[in-house]
Tab-separated table of C-alpha atoms and ligand atoms in Angstrom:
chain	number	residue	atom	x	y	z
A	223	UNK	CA	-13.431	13.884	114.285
A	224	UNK	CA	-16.596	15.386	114.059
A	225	UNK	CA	-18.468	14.487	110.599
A	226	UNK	CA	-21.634	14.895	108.467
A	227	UNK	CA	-20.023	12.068	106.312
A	228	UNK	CA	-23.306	9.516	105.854
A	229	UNK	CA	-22.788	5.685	104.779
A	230	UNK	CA	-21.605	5.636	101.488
A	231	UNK	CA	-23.122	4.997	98.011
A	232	UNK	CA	-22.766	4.082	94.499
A	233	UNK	CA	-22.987	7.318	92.732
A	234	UNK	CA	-24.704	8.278	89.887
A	235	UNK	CA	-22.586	9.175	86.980
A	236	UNK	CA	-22.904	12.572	85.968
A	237	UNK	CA	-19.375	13.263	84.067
A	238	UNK	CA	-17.843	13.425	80.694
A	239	UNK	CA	-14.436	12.753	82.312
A	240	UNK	CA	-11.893	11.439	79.570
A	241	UNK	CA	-9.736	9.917	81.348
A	242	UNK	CA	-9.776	6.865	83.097
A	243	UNK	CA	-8.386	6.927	86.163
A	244	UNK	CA	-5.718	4.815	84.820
A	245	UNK	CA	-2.378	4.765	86.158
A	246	UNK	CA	-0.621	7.377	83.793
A	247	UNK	CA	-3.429	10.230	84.561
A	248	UNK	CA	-3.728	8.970	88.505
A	249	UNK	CA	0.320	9.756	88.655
A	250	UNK	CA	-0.265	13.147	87.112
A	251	UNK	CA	-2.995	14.087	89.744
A	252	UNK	CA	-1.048	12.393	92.566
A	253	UNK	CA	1.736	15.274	91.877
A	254	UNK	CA	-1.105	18.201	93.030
A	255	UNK	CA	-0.410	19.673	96.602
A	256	UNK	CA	-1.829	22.588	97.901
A	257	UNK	CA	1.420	24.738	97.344
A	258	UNK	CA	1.299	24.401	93.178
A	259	UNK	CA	-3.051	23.800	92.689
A	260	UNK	CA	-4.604	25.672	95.713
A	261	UNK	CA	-2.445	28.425	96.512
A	262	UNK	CA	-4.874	30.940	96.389
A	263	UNK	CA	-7.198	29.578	98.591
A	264	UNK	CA	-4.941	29.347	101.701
A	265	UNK	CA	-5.480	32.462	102.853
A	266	UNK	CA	-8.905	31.886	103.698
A	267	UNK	CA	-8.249	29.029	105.495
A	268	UNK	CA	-8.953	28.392	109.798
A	269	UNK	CA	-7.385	25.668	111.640
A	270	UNK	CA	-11.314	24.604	111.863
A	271	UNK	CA	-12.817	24.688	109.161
A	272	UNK	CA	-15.109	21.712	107.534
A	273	UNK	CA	-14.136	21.541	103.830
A	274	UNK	CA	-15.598	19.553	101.083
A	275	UNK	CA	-13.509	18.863	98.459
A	276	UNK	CA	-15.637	17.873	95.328
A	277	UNK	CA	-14.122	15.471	92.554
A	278	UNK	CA	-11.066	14.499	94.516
A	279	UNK	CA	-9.040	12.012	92.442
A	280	UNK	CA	-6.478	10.663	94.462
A	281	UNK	CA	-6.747	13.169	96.986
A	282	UNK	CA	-3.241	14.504	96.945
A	283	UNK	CA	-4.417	18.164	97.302
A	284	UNK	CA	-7.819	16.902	99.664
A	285	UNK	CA	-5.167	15.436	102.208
A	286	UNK	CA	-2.850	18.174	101.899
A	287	UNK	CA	-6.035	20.751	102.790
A	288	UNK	CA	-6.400	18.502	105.861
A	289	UNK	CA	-3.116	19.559	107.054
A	290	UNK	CA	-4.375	23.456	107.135
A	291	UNK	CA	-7.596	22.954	109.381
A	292	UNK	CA	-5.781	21.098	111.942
A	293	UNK	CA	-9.049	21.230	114.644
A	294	UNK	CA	-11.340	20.879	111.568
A	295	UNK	CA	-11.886	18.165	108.955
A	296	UNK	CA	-12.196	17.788	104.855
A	297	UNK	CA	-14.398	15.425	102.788
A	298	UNK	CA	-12.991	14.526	99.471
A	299	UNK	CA	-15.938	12.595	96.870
A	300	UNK	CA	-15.845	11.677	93.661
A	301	UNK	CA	-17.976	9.985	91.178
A	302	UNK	CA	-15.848	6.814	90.952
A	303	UNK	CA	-14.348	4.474	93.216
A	304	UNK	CA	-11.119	3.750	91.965
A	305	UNK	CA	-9.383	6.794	92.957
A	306	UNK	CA	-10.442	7.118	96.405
A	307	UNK	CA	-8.103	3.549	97.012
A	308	UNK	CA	-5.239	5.039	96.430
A	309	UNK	CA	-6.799	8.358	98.436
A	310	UNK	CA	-7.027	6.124	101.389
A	311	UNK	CA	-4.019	4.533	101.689
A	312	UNK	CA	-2.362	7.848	101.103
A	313	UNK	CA	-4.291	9.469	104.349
A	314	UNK	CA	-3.025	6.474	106.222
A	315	UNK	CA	0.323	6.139	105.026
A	316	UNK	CA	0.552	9.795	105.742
A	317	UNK	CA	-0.984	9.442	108.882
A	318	UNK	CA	-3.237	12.455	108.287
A	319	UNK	CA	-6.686	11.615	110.461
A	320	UNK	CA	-8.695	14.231	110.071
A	321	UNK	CA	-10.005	13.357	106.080
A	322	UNK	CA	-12.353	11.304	104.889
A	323	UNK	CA	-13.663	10.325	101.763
A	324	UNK	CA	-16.899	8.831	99.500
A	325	UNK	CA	-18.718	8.341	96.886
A	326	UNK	CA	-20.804	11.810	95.740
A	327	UNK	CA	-21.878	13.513	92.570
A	328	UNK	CA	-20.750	16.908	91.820
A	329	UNK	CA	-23.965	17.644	90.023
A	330	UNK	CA	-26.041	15.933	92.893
A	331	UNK	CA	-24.946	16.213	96.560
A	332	UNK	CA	-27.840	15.327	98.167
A	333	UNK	CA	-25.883	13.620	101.196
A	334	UNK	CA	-24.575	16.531	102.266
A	335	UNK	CA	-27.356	19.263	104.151
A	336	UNK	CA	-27.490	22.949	102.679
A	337	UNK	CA	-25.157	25.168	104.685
A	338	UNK	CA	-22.718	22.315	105.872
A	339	UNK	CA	-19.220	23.192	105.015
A	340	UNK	CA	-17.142	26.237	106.027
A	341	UNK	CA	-15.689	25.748	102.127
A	342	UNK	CA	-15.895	23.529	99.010
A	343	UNK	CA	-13.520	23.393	96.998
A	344	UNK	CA	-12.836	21.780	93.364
A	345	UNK	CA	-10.109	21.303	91.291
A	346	UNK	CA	-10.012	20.636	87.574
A	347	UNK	CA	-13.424	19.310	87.829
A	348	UNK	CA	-15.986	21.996	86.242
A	349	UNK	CA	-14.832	20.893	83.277
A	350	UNK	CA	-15.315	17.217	83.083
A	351	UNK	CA	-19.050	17.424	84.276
A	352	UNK	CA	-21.722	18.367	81.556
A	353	UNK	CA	-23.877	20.827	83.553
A	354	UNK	CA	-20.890	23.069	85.420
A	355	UNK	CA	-23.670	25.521	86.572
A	356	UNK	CA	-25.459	22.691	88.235
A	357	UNK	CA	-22.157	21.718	90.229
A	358	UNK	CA	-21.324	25.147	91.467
A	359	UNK	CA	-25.305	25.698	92.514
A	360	UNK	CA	-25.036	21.945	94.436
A	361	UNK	CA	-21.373	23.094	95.902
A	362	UNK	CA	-22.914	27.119	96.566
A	363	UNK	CA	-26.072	24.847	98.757
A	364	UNK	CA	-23.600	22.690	100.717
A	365	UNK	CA	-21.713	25.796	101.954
A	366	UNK	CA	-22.575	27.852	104.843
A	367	UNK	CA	-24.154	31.469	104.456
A	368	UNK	CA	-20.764	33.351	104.715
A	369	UNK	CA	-18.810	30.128	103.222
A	370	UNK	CA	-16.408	29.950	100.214
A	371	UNK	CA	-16.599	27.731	97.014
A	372	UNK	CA	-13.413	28.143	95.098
A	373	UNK	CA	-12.248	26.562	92.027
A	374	UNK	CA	-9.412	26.403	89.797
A	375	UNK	CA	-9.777	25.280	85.999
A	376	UNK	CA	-7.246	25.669	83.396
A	377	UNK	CA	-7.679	28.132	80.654
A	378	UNK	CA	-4.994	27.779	78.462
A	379	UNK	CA	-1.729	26.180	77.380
A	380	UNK	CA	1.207	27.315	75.409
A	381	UNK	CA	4.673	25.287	75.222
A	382	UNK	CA	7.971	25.056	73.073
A	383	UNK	CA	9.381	23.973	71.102
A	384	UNK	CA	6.008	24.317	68.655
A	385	UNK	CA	5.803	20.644	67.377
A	386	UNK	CA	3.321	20.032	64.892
A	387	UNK	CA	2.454	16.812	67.255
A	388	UNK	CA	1.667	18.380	70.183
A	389	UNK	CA	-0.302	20.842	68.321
A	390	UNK	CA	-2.246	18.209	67.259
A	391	UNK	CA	-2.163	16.463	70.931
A	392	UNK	CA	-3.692	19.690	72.151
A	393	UNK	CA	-6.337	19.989	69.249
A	394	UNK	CA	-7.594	16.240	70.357
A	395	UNK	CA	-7.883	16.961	73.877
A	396	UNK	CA	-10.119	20.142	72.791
A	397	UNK	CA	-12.380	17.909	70.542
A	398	UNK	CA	-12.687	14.954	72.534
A	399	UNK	CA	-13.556	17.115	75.881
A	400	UNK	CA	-15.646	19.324	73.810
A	401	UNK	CA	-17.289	17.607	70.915
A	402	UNK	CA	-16.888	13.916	71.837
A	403	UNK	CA	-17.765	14.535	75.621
A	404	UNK	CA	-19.323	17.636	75.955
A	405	UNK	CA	-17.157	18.980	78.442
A	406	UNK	CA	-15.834	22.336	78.685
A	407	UNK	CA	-11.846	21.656	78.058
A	408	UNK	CA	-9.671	24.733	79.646
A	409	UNK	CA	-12.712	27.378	81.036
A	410	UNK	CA	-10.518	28.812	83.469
A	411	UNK	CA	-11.210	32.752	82.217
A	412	UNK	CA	-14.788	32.288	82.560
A	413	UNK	CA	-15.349	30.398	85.364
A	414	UNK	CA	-16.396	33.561	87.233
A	415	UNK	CA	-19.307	33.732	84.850
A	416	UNK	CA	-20.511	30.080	85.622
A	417	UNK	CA	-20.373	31.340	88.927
A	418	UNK	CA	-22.569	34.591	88.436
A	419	UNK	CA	-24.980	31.927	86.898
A	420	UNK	CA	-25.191	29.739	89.974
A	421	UNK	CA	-26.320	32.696	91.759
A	422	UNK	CA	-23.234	34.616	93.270
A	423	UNK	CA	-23.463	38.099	92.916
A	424	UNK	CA	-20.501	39.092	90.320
A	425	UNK	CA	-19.225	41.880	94.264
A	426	UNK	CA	-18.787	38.353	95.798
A	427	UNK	CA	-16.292	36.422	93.354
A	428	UNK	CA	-12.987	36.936	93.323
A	429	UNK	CA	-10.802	35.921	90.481
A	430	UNK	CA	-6.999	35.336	90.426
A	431	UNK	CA	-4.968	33.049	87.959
A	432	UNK	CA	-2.193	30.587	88.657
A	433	UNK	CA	0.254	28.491	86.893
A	434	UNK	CA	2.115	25.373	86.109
A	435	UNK	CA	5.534	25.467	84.579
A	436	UNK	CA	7.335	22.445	83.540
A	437	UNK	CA	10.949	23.439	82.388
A	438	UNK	CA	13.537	21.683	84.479
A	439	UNK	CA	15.048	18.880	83.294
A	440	UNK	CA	12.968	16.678	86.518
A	441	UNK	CA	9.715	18.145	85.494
A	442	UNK	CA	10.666	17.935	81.646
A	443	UNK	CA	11.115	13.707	82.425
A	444	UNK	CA	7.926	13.717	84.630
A	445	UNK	CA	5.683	15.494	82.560
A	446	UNK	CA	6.857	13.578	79.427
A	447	UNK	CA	6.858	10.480	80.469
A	448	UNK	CA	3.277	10.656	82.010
A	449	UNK	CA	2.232	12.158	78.578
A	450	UNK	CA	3.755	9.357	76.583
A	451	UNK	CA	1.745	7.214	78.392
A	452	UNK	CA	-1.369	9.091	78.753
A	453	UNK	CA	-1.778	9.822	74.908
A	454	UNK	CA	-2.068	6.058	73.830
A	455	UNK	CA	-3.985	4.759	76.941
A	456	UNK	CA	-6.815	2.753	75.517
A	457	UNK	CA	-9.319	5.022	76.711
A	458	UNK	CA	-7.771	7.495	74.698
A	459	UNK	CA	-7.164	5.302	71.864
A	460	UNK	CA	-11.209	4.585	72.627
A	461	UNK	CA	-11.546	8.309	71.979
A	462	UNK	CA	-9.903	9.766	69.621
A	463	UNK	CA	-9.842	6.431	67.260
A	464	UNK	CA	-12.720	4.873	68.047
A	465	UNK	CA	-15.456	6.596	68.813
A	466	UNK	CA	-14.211	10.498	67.782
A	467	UNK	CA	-12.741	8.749	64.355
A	468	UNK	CA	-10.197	12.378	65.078
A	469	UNK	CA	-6.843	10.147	63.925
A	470	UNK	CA	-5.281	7.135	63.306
A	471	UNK	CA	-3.815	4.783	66.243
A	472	UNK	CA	-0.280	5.638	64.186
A	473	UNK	CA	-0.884	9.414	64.919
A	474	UNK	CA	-1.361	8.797	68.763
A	475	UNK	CA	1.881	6.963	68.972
A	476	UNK	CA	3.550	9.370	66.718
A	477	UNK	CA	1.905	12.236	69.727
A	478	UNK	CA	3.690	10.012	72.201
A	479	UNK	CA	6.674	10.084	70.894
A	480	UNK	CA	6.455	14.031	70.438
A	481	UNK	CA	6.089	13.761	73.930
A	482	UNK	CA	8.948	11.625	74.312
A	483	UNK	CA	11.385	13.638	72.224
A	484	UNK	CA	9.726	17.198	74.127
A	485	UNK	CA	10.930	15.316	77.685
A	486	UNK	CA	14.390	15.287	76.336
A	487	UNK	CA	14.823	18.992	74.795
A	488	UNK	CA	16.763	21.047	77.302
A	489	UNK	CA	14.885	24.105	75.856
A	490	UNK	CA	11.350	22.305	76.462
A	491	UNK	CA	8.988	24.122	78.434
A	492	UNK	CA	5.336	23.684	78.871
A	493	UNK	CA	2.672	26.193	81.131
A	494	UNK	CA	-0.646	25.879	82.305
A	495	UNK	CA	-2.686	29.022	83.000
A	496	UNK	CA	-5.215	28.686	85.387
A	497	UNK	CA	-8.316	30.571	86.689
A	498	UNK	CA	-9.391	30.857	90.195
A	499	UNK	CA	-12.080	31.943	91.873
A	500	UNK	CA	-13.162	32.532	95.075
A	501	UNK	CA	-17.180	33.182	95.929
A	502	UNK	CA	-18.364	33.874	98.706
A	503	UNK	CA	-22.131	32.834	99.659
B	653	SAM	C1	-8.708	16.212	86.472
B	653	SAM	S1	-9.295	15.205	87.763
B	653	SAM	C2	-8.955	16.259	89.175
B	653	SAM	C3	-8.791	15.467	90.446
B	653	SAM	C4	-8.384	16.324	91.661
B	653	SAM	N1	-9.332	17.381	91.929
B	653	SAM	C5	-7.013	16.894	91.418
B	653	SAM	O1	-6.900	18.027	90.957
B	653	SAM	O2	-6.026	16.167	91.663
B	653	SAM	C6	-11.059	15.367	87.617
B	653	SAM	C7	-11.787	14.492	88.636
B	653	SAM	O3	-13.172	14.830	88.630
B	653	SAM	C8	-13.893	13.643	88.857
B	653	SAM	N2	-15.278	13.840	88.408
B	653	SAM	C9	-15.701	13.976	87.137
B	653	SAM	N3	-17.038	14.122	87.096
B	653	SAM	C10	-17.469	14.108	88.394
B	653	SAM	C11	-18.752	14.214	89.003
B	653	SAM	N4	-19.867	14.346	88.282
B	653	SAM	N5	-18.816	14.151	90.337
B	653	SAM	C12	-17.693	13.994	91.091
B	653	SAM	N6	-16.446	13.861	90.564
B	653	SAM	C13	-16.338	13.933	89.231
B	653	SAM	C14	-13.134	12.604	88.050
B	653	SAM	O4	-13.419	11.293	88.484
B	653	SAM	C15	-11.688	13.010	88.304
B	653	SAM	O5	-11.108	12.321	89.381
């Protein structure tokens, strides 16, 4: 495959990213395809287009992009190394060829030339770096005059049945992305401003919204169980206890359980809104 991919790097870290890339959070982004996290992007897709595909994780969605530009290739990168393992082996495993991926800063992709890729794309990533402006200028240089950057962040979440745990679940994750971190936790409805920012003229963005919807009882024991993990990982417990001093250890297992009890509730449900937007350079 052809490839503007140069030797790879340590990166340096420009993220608030809460999580850890542990196992419980690497098993939730591992579940992300194209179909139900990049929907709206597939019809601008060519069978040969280059694609960059900033903060990647474990490149579920990266590899899955790979499959729509056939005579093309994508780049996943992210921050960290730990996820692009698993990335790997996945590409291999699934035999997909044409994706590769390294080490690069959202906020600083100074490997890659202006006007490289056909599109770059990033999902649930604005939000865990502390300059969003600065990624979508870096990922608006990197793509060609004509090319798209899209994104997709969430904006909002609403569930039932309305337990006072998971209220408070939710309530952490807003203060430790926000006040702790200094992210931007759930910007999906203005996303299309960070964009105008970055220098796309408002004409040239297009914004859509998408969702997740976790209500069957296979998604009710997925989503749970990752949760009742996720909530008492130590880096949360780092968090929230720790450093954010937001609860007690006993609250965060009492969240887990919530979690627990939610997965079991035939009437449990649990969406994610999502904004989208497409911009065109
Ligand atoms: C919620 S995960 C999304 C992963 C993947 N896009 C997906 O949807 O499956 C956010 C990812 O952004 C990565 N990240 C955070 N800050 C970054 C930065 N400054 N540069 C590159 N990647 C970053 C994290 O390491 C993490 O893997």
């Amino acid at each position: 495959m052809t490839t503007v991919l140069p030797s790879s790097r340590t990166g340096t870290s420009s993220s608030v990213y809460a999580s850890s890339h542990d196992p419980a959070t690497l098993r939730t982004h591992k579940w992300r395809n194209v179909a139900n996290s990049a929907a709206y992007l597939v019809p601008y897709l060519k069978p040969d287009m280059k694609i960059l595909d900033v903060g990647c994780g474990p490149g579920t969605i990266t590899i899955d992009l790979a499959r729509y530009v056939p005579e093309g290739y994508v780049i996943g990168v992210e921050y960290a190394n730990k996820p692009l393992t698993a990335a790997r082996e996945l590409a291999e495993s699934e035999k997909v060829t044409n994706v590769q991926f390294a080490i690069a800063d959202a906020l600083d992709l100074n490997k890659y030339a202006d006007d490289s890729f056909d599109v770059v794309h990033a999902h649930q990533v604005l939000q865990h770096v502390p300059d969003p402006v600065k990624a979508l200028k870096e990922m608006r240089r990197v793509a060609k005059p004509g090319g798209i950057i899209a994104a997709r962040e969430s904006a909002a979440m609403t569930w039932y049945p309305k337990v006072p745990e998971i209220e408070q679940w939710y309530t952490l994750h807003i203060k430790v992305g926000k006040e702790l971190l200094g992210g931007s936790p759930d910007p999906g409805s203005y996303i299309h401003v960070w964009a105008q920012e970055a220098g796309f003229a408002r004409k040239d963005i297009t914004c859509t919204a998408g969702t997740w919807c976790f209500n069957t009882p296979e998604d009710r024991k997925w989503w749970s169980s990752v949760w009742t993990q996720r909530v008492v990982t130590p880096r949360s417990i780092e968090n929230a206890v720790d450093r954010g001093g937001y609860c007690t250890k006993e609250d965060l297992f009492n969240m887990a359980n919530a979690w627990e009890n939610w997965g079991r509730d035939e009437n449990g449900w649990f969406t994610i809104l999502h904004g989208e937007i497409i911009c065109r350079k």
